[in-house]
C-alpha cells in the first residue's frame, strides 16, 4: 500500500535532529573514552601499565625460546654433549617458569583492571544519560524519530557495546599491540637486516587492512538503525498485545519483525565479510613472510654473519609480532561497535545540550502560591505537529480558590493547556502568569510543587500502592499510613485495596497492570489529594469511572478543593454545576466562556456540540459563583460554600444552545459497502475475494491473517497455494493468495524456518490459516533444568541459571534450515582445514629449523621448505576466511531464527503470561535485541575458534605421539592441572557474569520506567527520587562488576601461568630425551613446534572466557523465549470454526485474574447475549464489565462455569476464527507506530477490499476522524504512534473505532470507547450503534454514559460480578430501588 511509502517520509523531514543512532562523522577511537573522567584515570593508568608490562612478556618469551632452540641446534651440530644441553636448557626453563609466574600476576592485574574500566565507562554512560535526559524539555522527547521506547532500548544496547569495547577486548588489543612492537624491536635488535626483509610486506598489508576496516563502519551504523526499527516493532506489538490477539495480528507482527531483522542481518553480513577478509589476509601475510625470511636467514647463517639462535630469535620475534596483530583482529568488530556506541551516546548527549530556542530558566520562588492563573493570547504548536496549531491566541483566567472547567472537542487543545502550565512546553507566543509572576520567571521545581496534574492515562510505578500514593510528597519516606488512608477515602479506594491480598503493600506491577483503568485513576486522585497543592489540574481524570463513582469522587474533590484553584479539563458537561465557570475550546480557540447558568440562557453557542440529554433527577442547588464582571486578575480568592452530595445534571433542552449555524443531523455513511446496499449485499460483496460462493453468511476467516504468502504456504508440497482449504466440518476457509517470495527480498530464512515441521502430511483438522502458526521449529534440545524456573523472576530469588555452552550450541543444527546446514558444515570443514594448518606448519617449520645444522644444500632446502610454508599459508588463509564468514553467517541465521521463533511464541502466550514482572515489555525487547546480538558470538566467533583449538590439539597430540611419544606424554601430564584451572576460571567467571547481567537489567528497568513515563515523573517532581534510585542500581551493578573483575582477573592469571609452567616442563624433559639419544633432535624440535603452537592457541581462548560466559547468559534468556510452549494454551484448545456467533451464554461463570488470586471478579455469572443486538454492560468500576469482554474474546479462560457460542463451549472453538467475527475498541486505545491508514487497516490482507483507501476513508468517516486526518499535510500517510505525530486521547480513540469498523465484524465490543470523546463525536458513535443494528451487527457496549445506554436495545447491570438487573433503559431507569437508577444518581 502507498501508505507505507508515503508515511515513511513523514518524519524524515526532521533531519539529523531526530536521528538518535545515525552518525554523520566517522567515529574516532577516542570515542571509547567519551565517559572517562578524572576518577577513572587511576584504574585506566594501572590497566595501561599492566597491559604494557604483560605485552613485554611475549618478546621475553621469544628471547628465551630462541636461546633454548640455540641449545638444541648446537647439540644437533655436535658442538656440545648431552649433560651440557640439559644444564643450559634447565637454566632457561627456570627463567620461563619465573616469567610464567610474573606473567600470571601481570595478566591478572591487566585483565581485572580493564574489566573495572569497562564497568566505570558503563556506569558513567548510564549516569550521564539519565541525568541529561531528566533535564531535557518535552520537545526533545517528542522529536525522537523512532519514539522514546525504541530509543531507550537502543541506549541500553549501546551502553553494553561501549562496556564490551572498553573492557578486556580493549586491554587485549593494547597488550597485543605492545607485544607486536616489543617483539619487532627485539627482532630489529637481534638481526635488523633479516627483520626488515621479513616484514617487507607489512606496509602493503596495513594499507589493505585500513581499506577493509573503512568499509565496516557504515554497515555498523546501518545495522544499528535496522535493529532499532526491529526493537520498535517488537515493543509496539507487545505493548498492544490485547489488540494484536483480538485482531489476529500475531502473524502480521511476526512478519513485520522478521522483515526488520532480515534487513539488519544483511548489514551485519557486510561486517562479517570484512572481518573475515581481514583475518584471512593477515594469516596469509603472517605465513608468507617465511619465504623471504628463511631464505635470507639461511644465507646469513651460511655466510657466518649470524648464529642460528640469533636468526631464530629474530624470526620468532617477527612471527610473534604478526601473531599479536592477528589476535587483535577478532576484537576489531567489538572495538568498532564500542567506538560507534561511544560516539552515538556522545552525540545524543551533545544533542541534548542544544536547544532550538533560548528557554528562560526562572529562579523565583514566592513564599506563597495563591493560585491566580492568567493566560494571555497564547499560541502553541507541538514540535511533532508544526503545521497544526494546538492553541491560537487563547486567553484564560483561573481565579484563586475557584473551580473552572475547560471543555472542547477532541484535539481542541484542552490538554495542551495543562502541558503549558506545567512547563512541559514553552508557548510559541503570548504570556502565562501565576499570581502575577510570569511563568518563565518561576523556579520550575517550585512551580511543579505547587501544581498537580492528573492525566487521563494515570501512570503508576512498579511499586506498592502505598508508595505510589506517597510519591505525592517530596519527603515520601516520612508519609504515614494514616495520611495515605485519608487520601484513599477521598478517592473511594477502600474496597478495592481490601480485595488485594497485601492491601496497601500490594505491588501494582509495571504500569500498574494489576489494577483496572478506573482503579488506577482513583490511585492517581488519592495521590493528588495527599499532594494537596494550591493548584490542581484534572485532565479527564475520572473518565474511566462509572457515573455514581464519578459523582461521588467529584463531590469529594469539590469538598477537598474548596478555596483552592482547580482546573477540570473534560468533555462531560454533567460534571459542571450551574455556578461553575467554563471555557469552551474549538480548534485551539476559546469560542465561548461563562458560567453554566449564563450559557444555558443563550440561544446559540458551541455547547450544542456537547449536548448529552440526561434524566432530570432531583439535584441539590449550588451557590452561584462570583459574578462574571468581577472575574479579574486582581480578585481576592474566596472560598466557595459547601456543595451537595449529588452531582447536578441538566435536561436535554437546557443545553440546546446555538452559537453558530450547525446541522443537527449526524450523517453516517454506509458502513459496510461502497454504495448503499442491503446488508446481505454489503457482506457478500466484501466476501467475494476471500471465500467460495457457497459460504453464504460465513465470513469467519476473513481476518485470520494479513501477512504475505510467505507465511501462508503449506509445508506440504502437495497442497497448492491457490487451493481452498476446507475444514472437516465443511466450512470453507480463505483461499490461498499467490505472492512471490520477493516480499522479503532474497532472504528466504523465514519461509524455510516456518516450512519445517515434524509432520510430513498436514491433515485438514490441524491446518491453520497462517503458516507462521503452523510452521513449527523443531524442539530445541535445551532441557528445562538448564533454564530458569518459570516462576522465578530475574529480580526474585537469585541470578539466572546460565545454560552451558554445549547445550546452547546443540540448538544450532535443529534451528538452521536445510539451506544453511551445508554452510555450517562447510564452516566447520574450513575450521578443520585451518586446524590442520598449524600441525602442518609446525612440521614444515621444524624442517626449516633443521636446515641450520644440515651439512649441505642449506639454501636449496630452506627455499623448498619456505615455499612449502607459502603453500600452507595460502590454503590456511582461504580456510580462515571461509571459516569465519560461514560461521558468522550461520550464527546470524541461527539467532534470527530464534528471534523470530521467540517473537512468534511470545505473542502466542496467554494473556496471563504478560502480567508477570519478568515478562515485562522492556525485558522482552531487550532479550530480542541485545541478548540476541551477543548470543550470535557463540557460533560466529567462539565455536569455530574452540573447534580449531580442539582439532589442533588432537592432531598435534597424535602427530607428536608418533614422532616422540615420551615427550608427548610428559606434556600431557600437565593437562589435568591446566584443565582444572581453566574450568575453575570459566565457572567463576560465568557465575559473576550472570550476576552482573542481572544487576544491569535491574538498572535498565528503572531507566525504562522513568523515561517511558517522563510526564508523570515531572508532574510529581519525582526526578530526584528516581535519579537516586537509578544511581543506587547502577552503583550496585558497579559493585557486582568490581567483584566480577577481581575473581575473573585472578583466575585468568592463574590459568595463564599454567601454560608457561607446562612449556618449561616440556623444554626440560625434551633436553633429557635429546641427551639420551633416544630420539633425534629434529623429532624433538618437531614436537616442540607442534605442542608450543597448539598450547599458544589454546591459551588465547582464556581471554575470551568472560565474553563467552556473557554470551551464554544472554543466550539462556533468548532460548527461554524460543522454548516457550507453543499452541498449548487455552487459545489453541479448540478446532471448531463458527460461521456466525449465535447466542453467547455465560453459565455460572466464575473468574479470578491470576495476578489477583484472592479477588474474584465474576461470581456465578449467568448471562445470555442474543446475536445482532446492542447491549450495554453497566456497573461500578471493578464490577466485571471489561472482564466479560475479555472472556468473550478468549483472552482469559473462565475459572469455572461454561461460556458458549451457539451452544458450543469456547474451549472447543478455534479462537482465531472466533476473533475474526469480533472487533474490539479497548478503553485505552492502542496506536501502532505506522501510518494512520495502516492503523485503521491493521493486520488486513494486502489485497483485501477492506484495505483499499476508499474503505479506510469510509471507516474513518464513520468514526468521525476523517476531517482531522485530511487536515494533516500528509493525510492518511501521516505517521503516528511512537516517533510520529502526536494525537489527543479522543483522536486516538476514534482511530481505534475506525479500525474496528473497517473490519466489518459480526460483533463490535466498545469498552468505554467514548470516554475521551466530546459530545458531537459521541453522538456519531451512538448513530453508529443504531446503524450497526440495521446492518445485522451486534454491539456490546461497556459504558458509564447515559446516552450510550439509551442507544442500546438492552441494558445489563452488573454488581459484584453478577447480573443485578437487565432490561430496556427507560424501564430500568424508572424502576425505584433499581441498581441502574442508583448508578445514575437517581437514588442512593
JSON list of N, CA and C in Angstrom, two decimals, residues 660-700:
[
{"chain": "A", "resi": 660, "resn": "UNK", "atom": "N", "xyz": [-23.32, 29.15, 16.53]},
{"chain": "A", "resi": 660, "resn": "UNK", "atom": "CA", "xyz": [-23.24, 29.44, 15.10]},
{"chain": "A", "resi": 660, "resn": "UNK", "atom": "C", "xyz": [-23.97, 28.30, 14.40]},
{"chain": "A", "resi": 661, "resn": "UNK", "atom": "N", "xyz": [-24.42, 28.55, 13.17]},
{"chain": "A", "resi": 661, "resn": "UNK", "atom": "CA", "xyz": [-25.23, 27.53, 12.50]},
{"chain": "A", "resi": 661, "resn": "UNK", "atom": "C", "xyz": [-24.52, 26.19, 12.46]},
{"chain": "A", "resi": 662, "resn": "UNK", "atom": "N", "xyz": [-25.22, 25.14, 12.83]},
{"chain": "A", "resi": 662, "resn": "UNK", "atom": "CA", "xyz": [-24.67, 23.79, 12.81]},
{"chain": "A", "resi": 662, "resn": "UNK", "atom": "C", "xyz": [-25.80, 22.81, 12.56]},
{"chain": "A", "resi": 663, "resn": "UNK", "atom": "N", "xyz": [-25.58, 21.89, 11.68]},
{"chain": "A", "resi": 663, "resn": "UNK", "atom": "CA", "xyz": [-26.63, 20.91, 11.39]},
{"chain": "A", "resi": 663, "resn": "UNK", "atom": "C", "xyz": [-26.85, 20.02, 12.60]},
{"chain": "A", "resi": 664, "resn": "UNK", "atom": "N", "xyz": [-28.09, 19.66, 12.83]},
{"chain": "A", "resi": 664, "resn": "UNK", "atom": "CA", "xyz": [-28.40, 18.82, 13.97]},
{"chain": "A", "resi": 664, "resn": "UNK", "atom": "C", "xyz": [-28.35, 17.35, 13.62]},
{"chain": "A", "resi": 665, "resn": "UNK", "atom": "N", "xyz": [-28.50, 17.04, 12.37]},
{"chain": "A", "resi": 665, "resn": "UNK", "atom": "CA", "xyz": [-28.48, 15.62, 11.97]},
{"chain": "A", "resi": 665, "resn": "UNK", "atom": "C", "xyz": [-27.04, 15.17, 11.84]},
{"chain": "A", "resi": 666, "resn": "UNK", "atom": "N", "xyz": [-26.79, 13.93, 12.18]},
{"chain": "A", "resi": 666, "resn": "UNK", "atom": "CA", "xyz": [-25.45, 13.36, 12.07]},
{"chain": "A", "resi": 666, "resn": "UNK", "atom": "C", "xyz": [-25.44, 12.38, 10.92]},
{"chain": "A", "resi": 667, "resn": "UNK", "atom": "N", "xyz": [-24.65, 12.67, 9.90]},
{"chain": "A", "resi": 667, "resn": "UNK", "atom": "CA", "xyz": [-24.59, 11.81, 8.73]},
{"chain": "A", "resi": 667, "resn": "UNK", "atom": "C", "xyz": [-23.65, 10.65, 8.99]},
{"chain": "A", "resi": 668, "resn": "UNK", "atom": "N", "xyz": [-24.13, 9.46, 8.86]},
{"chain": "A", "resi": 668, "resn": "UNK", "atom": "CA", "xyz": [-23.30, 8.26, 8.99]},
{"chain": "A", "resi": 668, "resn": "UNK", "atom": "C", "xyz": [-23.31, 7.57, 7.64]},
{"chain": "A", "resi": 669, "resn": "UNK", "atom": "N", "xyz": [-22.19, 7.59, 6.93]},
{"chain": "A", "resi": 669, "resn": "UNK", "atom": "CA", "xyz": [-22.17, 6.97, 5.60]},
{"chain": "A", "resi": 669, "resn": "UNK", "atom": "C", "xyz": [-22.32, 5.47, 5.70]},
{"chain": "A", "resi": 670, "resn": "UNK", "atom": "N", "xyz": [-22.50, 4.84, 4.55]},
{"chain": "A", "resi": 670, "resn": "UNK", "atom": "CA", "xyz": [-22.62, 3.39, 4.52]},
{"chain": "A", "resi": 670, "resn": "UNK", "atom": "C", "xyz": [-21.41, 2.75, 5.15]},
{"chain": "A", "resi": 671, "resn": "UNK", "atom": "N", "xyz": [-21.63, 1.88, 6.10]},
{"chain": "A", "resi": 671, "resn": "UNK", "atom": "CA", "xyz": [-20.53, 1.33, 6.87]},
{"chain": "A", "resi": 671, "resn": "UNK", "atom": "C", "xyz": [-19.88, 0.16, 6.16]},
{"chain": "A", "resi": 672, "resn": "UNK", "atom": "N", "xyz": [-20.68, -0.72, 5.67]},
{"chain": "A", "resi": 672, "resn": "UNK", "atom": "CA", "xyz": [-20.14, -1.95, 5.13]},
{"chain": "A", "resi": 672, "resn": "UNK", "atom": "C", "xyz": [-20.28, -2.03, 3.62]},
{"chain": "A", "resi": 673, "resn": "UNK", "atom": "N", "xyz": [-20.32, -0.92, 2.92]},
{"chain": "A", "resi": 673, "resn": "UNK", "atom": "CA", "xyz": [-20.48, -1.01, 1.47]},
{"chain": "A", "resi": 673, "resn": "UNK", "atom": "C", "xyz": [-19.93, 0.24, 0.81]},
{"chain": "A", "resi": 674, "resn": "UNK", "atom": "N", "xyz": [-19.58, 0.10, -0.45]},
{"chain": "A", "resi": 674, "resn": "UNK", "atom": "CA", "xyz": [-19.18, 1.26, -1.24]},
{"chain": "A", "resi": 674, "resn": "UNK", "atom": "C", "xyz": [-20.40, 2.07, -1.63]},
{"chain": "A", "resi": 675, "resn": "UNK", "atom": "N", "xyz": [-21.51, 1.43, -1.80]},
{"chain": "A", "resi": 675, "resn": "UNK", "atom": "CA", "xyz": [-22.77, 2.10, -2.08]},
{"chain": "A", "resi": 675, "resn": "UNK", "atom": "C", "xyz": [-23.78, 1.64, -1.05]},
{"chain": "A", "resi": 676, "resn": "UNK", "atom": "N", "xyz": [-24.92, 2.29, -1.03]},
{"chain": "A", "resi": 676, "resn": "UNK", "atom": "CA", "xyz": [-25.95, 1.90, -0.06]},
{"chain": "A", "resi": 676, "resn": "UNK", "atom": "C", "xyz": [-26.67, 0.68, -0.58]},
{"chain": "A", "resi": 677, "resn": "UNK", "atom": "N", "xyz": [-26.36, -0.45, 0.04]},
{"chain": "A", "resi": 677, "resn": "UNK", "atom": "CA", "xyz": [-26.96, -1.71, -0.39]},
{"chain": "A", "resi": 677, "resn": "UNK", "atom": "C", "xyz": [-27.55, -2.41, 0.81]},
{"chain": "A", "resi": 678, "resn": "UNK", "atom": "N", "xyz": [-28.18, -3.52, 0.55]},
{"chain": "A", "resi": 678, "resn": "UNK", "atom": "CA", "xyz": [-28.75, -4.30, 1.63]},
{"chain": "A", "resi": 678, "resn": "UNK", "atom": "C", "xyz": [-27.64, -4.94, 2.44]},
{"chain": "A", "resi": 679, "resn": "UNK", "atom": "N", "xyz": [-27.91, -5.29, 3.68]},
{"chain": "A", "resi": 679, "resn": "UNK", "atom": "CA", "xyz": [-26.86, -5.90, 4.50]},
{"chain": "A", "resi": 679, "resn": "UNK", "atom": "C", "xyz": [-26.27, -7.14, 3.85]},
{"chain": "A", "resi": 680, "resn": "UNK", "atom": "N", "xyz": [-27.13, -7.97, 3.23]},
{"chain": "A", "resi": 680, "resn": "UNK", "atom": "CA", "xyz": [-26.58, -9.18, 2.62]},
{"chain": "A", "resi": 680, "resn": "UNK", "atom": "C", "xyz": [-25.67, -8.86, 1.47]},
{"chain": "A", "resi": 681, "resn": "UNK", "atom": "N", "xyz": [-26.06, -7.86, 0.67]},
{"chain": "A", "resi": 681, "resn": "UNK", "atom": "CA", "xyz": [-25.22, -7.47, -0.46]},
{"chain": "A", "resi": 681, "resn": "UNK", "atom": "C", "xyz": [-23.91, -6.88, 0.02]},
{"chain": "A", "resi": 682, "resn": "UNK", "atom": "N", "xyz": [-24.00, -6.09, 1.11]},
{"chain": "A", "resi": 682, "resn": "UNK", "atom": "CA", "xyz": [-22.78, -5.48, 1.64]},
{"chain": "A", "resi": 682, "resn": "UNK", "atom": "C", "xyz": [-21.79, -6.56, 2.04]},
{"chain": "A", "resi": 683, "resn": "UNK", "atom": "N", "xyz": [-22.27, -7.50, 2.83]},
{"chain": "A", "resi": 683, "resn": "UNK", "atom": "CA", "xyz": [-21.35, -8.51, 3.32]},
{"chain": "A", "resi": 683, "resn": "UNK", "atom": "C", "xyz": [-20.90, -9.43, 2.19]},
{"chain": "A", "resi": 684, "resn": "UNK", "atom": "N", "xyz": [-21.79, -9.71, 1.27]},
{"chain": "A", "resi": 684, "resn": "UNK", "atom": "CA", "xyz": [-21.44, -10.61, 0.18]},
{"chain": "A", "resi": 684, "resn": "UNK", "atom": "C", "xyz": [-20.40, -9.99, -0.74]},
{"chain": "A", "resi": 685, "resn": "UNK", "atom": "N", "xyz": [-20.57, -8.68, -1.02]},
{"chain": "A", "resi": 685, "resn": "UNK", "atom": "CA", "xyz": [-19.60, -8.03, -1.90]},
{"chain": "A", "resi": 685, "resn": "UNK", "atom": "C", "xyz": [-18.23, -7.99, -1.26]},
{"chain": "A", "resi": 686, "resn": "UNK", "atom": "N", "xyz": [-18.19, -7.93, 0.04]},
{"chain": "A", "resi": 686, "resn": "UNK", "atom": "CA", "xyz": [-16.90, -7.93, 0.73]},
{"chain": "A", "resi": 686, "resn": "UNK", "atom": "C", "xyz": [-16.25, -9.30, 0.69]},
{"chain": "A", "resi": 687, "resn": "UNK", "atom": "N", "xyz": [-17.06, -10.32, 0.80]},
{"chain": "A", "resi": 687, "resn": "UNK", "atom": "CA", "xyz": [-16.51, -11.66, 0.93]},
{"chain": "A", "resi": 687, "resn": "UNK", "atom": "C", "xyz": [-16.06, -12.28, -0.38]},
{"chain": "A", "resi": 688, "resn": "UNK", "atom": "N", "xyz": [-16.54, -11.75, -1.49]},
{"chain": "A", "resi": 688, "resn": "UNK", "atom": "CA", "xyz": [-16.28, -12.43, -2.75]},
{"chain": "A", "resi": 688, "resn": "UNK", "atom": "C", "xyz": [-14.80, -12.73, -3.00]},
{"chain": "A", "resi": 689, "resn": "UNK", "atom": "N", "xyz": [-13.88, -11.84, -2.71]},
{"chain": "A", "resi": 689, "resn": "UNK", "atom": "CA", "xyz": [-12.48, -12.17, -2.99]},
{"chain": "A", "resi": 689, "resn": "UNK", "atom": "C", "xyz": [-11.90, -13.22, -2.07]},
{"chain": "A", "resi": 690, "resn": "UNK", "atom": "N", "xyz": [-12.63, -13.61, -1.00]},
{"chain": "A", "resi": 690, "resn": "UNK", "atom": "CA", "xyz": [-12.00, -14.42, 0.02]},
{"chain": "A", "resi": 690, "resn": "UNK", "atom": "C", "xyz": [-12.56, -15.83, 0.18]},
{"chain": "A", "resi": 691, "resn": "UNK", "atom": "N", "xyz": [-13.84, -16.02, -0.05]},
{"chain": "A", "resi": 691, "resn": "UNK", "atom": "CA", "xyz": [-14.40, -17.34, 0.21]},
{"chain": "A", "resi": 691, "resn": "UNK", "atom": "C", "xyz": [-15.19, -17.80, -1.00]},
{"chain": "A", "resi": 692, "resn": "UNK", "atom": "N", "xyz": [-15.50, -19.05, -0.99]},
{"chain": "A", "resi": 692, "resn": "UNK", "atom": "CA", "xyz": [-16.24, -19.61, -2.11]},
{"chain": "A", "resi": 692, "resn": "UNK", "atom": "C", "xyz": [-17.68, -19.14, -2.07]},
{"chain": "A", "resi": 693, "resn": "UNK", "atom": "N", "xyz": [-18.37, -19.19, -3.23]},
{"chain": "A", "resi": 693, "resn": "UNK", "atom": "CA", "xyz": [-19.75, -18.71, -3.25]},
{"chain": "A", "resi": 693, "resn": "UNK", "atom": "C", "xyz": [-20.66, -19.47, -2.32]},
{"chain": "A", "resi": 694, "resn": "UNK", "atom": "N", "xyz": [-20.26, -20.66, -1.94]},
{"chain": "A", "resi": 694, "resn": "UNK", "atom": "CA", "xyz": [-21.12, -21.45, -1.06]},
{"chain": "A", "resi": 694, "resn": "UNK", "atom": "C", "xyz": [-21.11, -20.94, 0.37]},
{"chain": "A", "resi": 695, "resn": "UNK", "atom": "N", "xyz": [-20.22, -20.02, 0.63]},
{"chain": "A", "resi": 695, "resn": "UNK", "atom": "CA", "xyz": [-20.05, -19.56, 2.00]},
{"chain": "A", "resi": 695, "resn": "UNK", "atom": "C", "xyz": [-21.00, -18.43, 2.33]},
{"chain": "A", "resi": 696, "resn": "UNK", "atom": "N", "xyz": [-22.26, -18.60, 2.07]},
{"chain": "A", "resi": 696, "resn": "UNK", "atom": "CA", "xyz": [-23.22, -17.54, 2.34]},
{"chain": "A", "resi": 696, "resn": "UNK", "atom": "C", "xyz": [-23.29, -17.26, 3.83]},
{"chain": "A", "resi": 697, "resn": "UNK", "atom": "N", "xyz": [-23.02, -16.00, 4.15]},
{"chain": "A", "resi": 697, "resn": "UNK", "atom": "CA", "xyz": [-23.09, -15.59, 5.55]},
{"chain": "A", "resi": 697, "resn": "UNK", "atom": "C", "xyz": [-21.95, -16.05, 6.40]},
{"chain": "A", "resi": 698, "resn": "UNK", "atom": "N", "xyz": [-21.04, -16.81, 5.87]},
{"chain": "A", "resi": 698, "resn": "UNK", "atom": "CA", "xyz": [-19.93, -17.31, 6.68]},
{"chain": "A", "resi": 698, "resn": "UNK", "atom": "C", "xyz": [-18.66, -16.57, 6.33]},
{"chain": "A", "resi": 699, "resn": "UNK", "atom": "N", "xyz": [-18.36, -15.58, 7.09]},
{"chain": "A", "resi": 699, "resn": "UNK", "atom": "CA", "xyz": [-17.13, -14.85, 6.79]},
{"chain": "A", "resi": 699, "resn": "UNK", "atom": "C", "xyz": [-16.19, -14.92, 7.99]},
{"chain": "A", "resi": 700, "resn": "UNK", "atom": "N", "xyz": [-16.19, -16.08, 8.60]},
{"chain": "A", "resi": 700, "resn": "UNK", "atom": "CA", "xyz": [-15.44, -16.22, 9.84]},
{"chain": "A", "resi": 700, "resn": "UNK", "atom": "C", "xyz": [-13.95, -16.06, 9.69]}
]
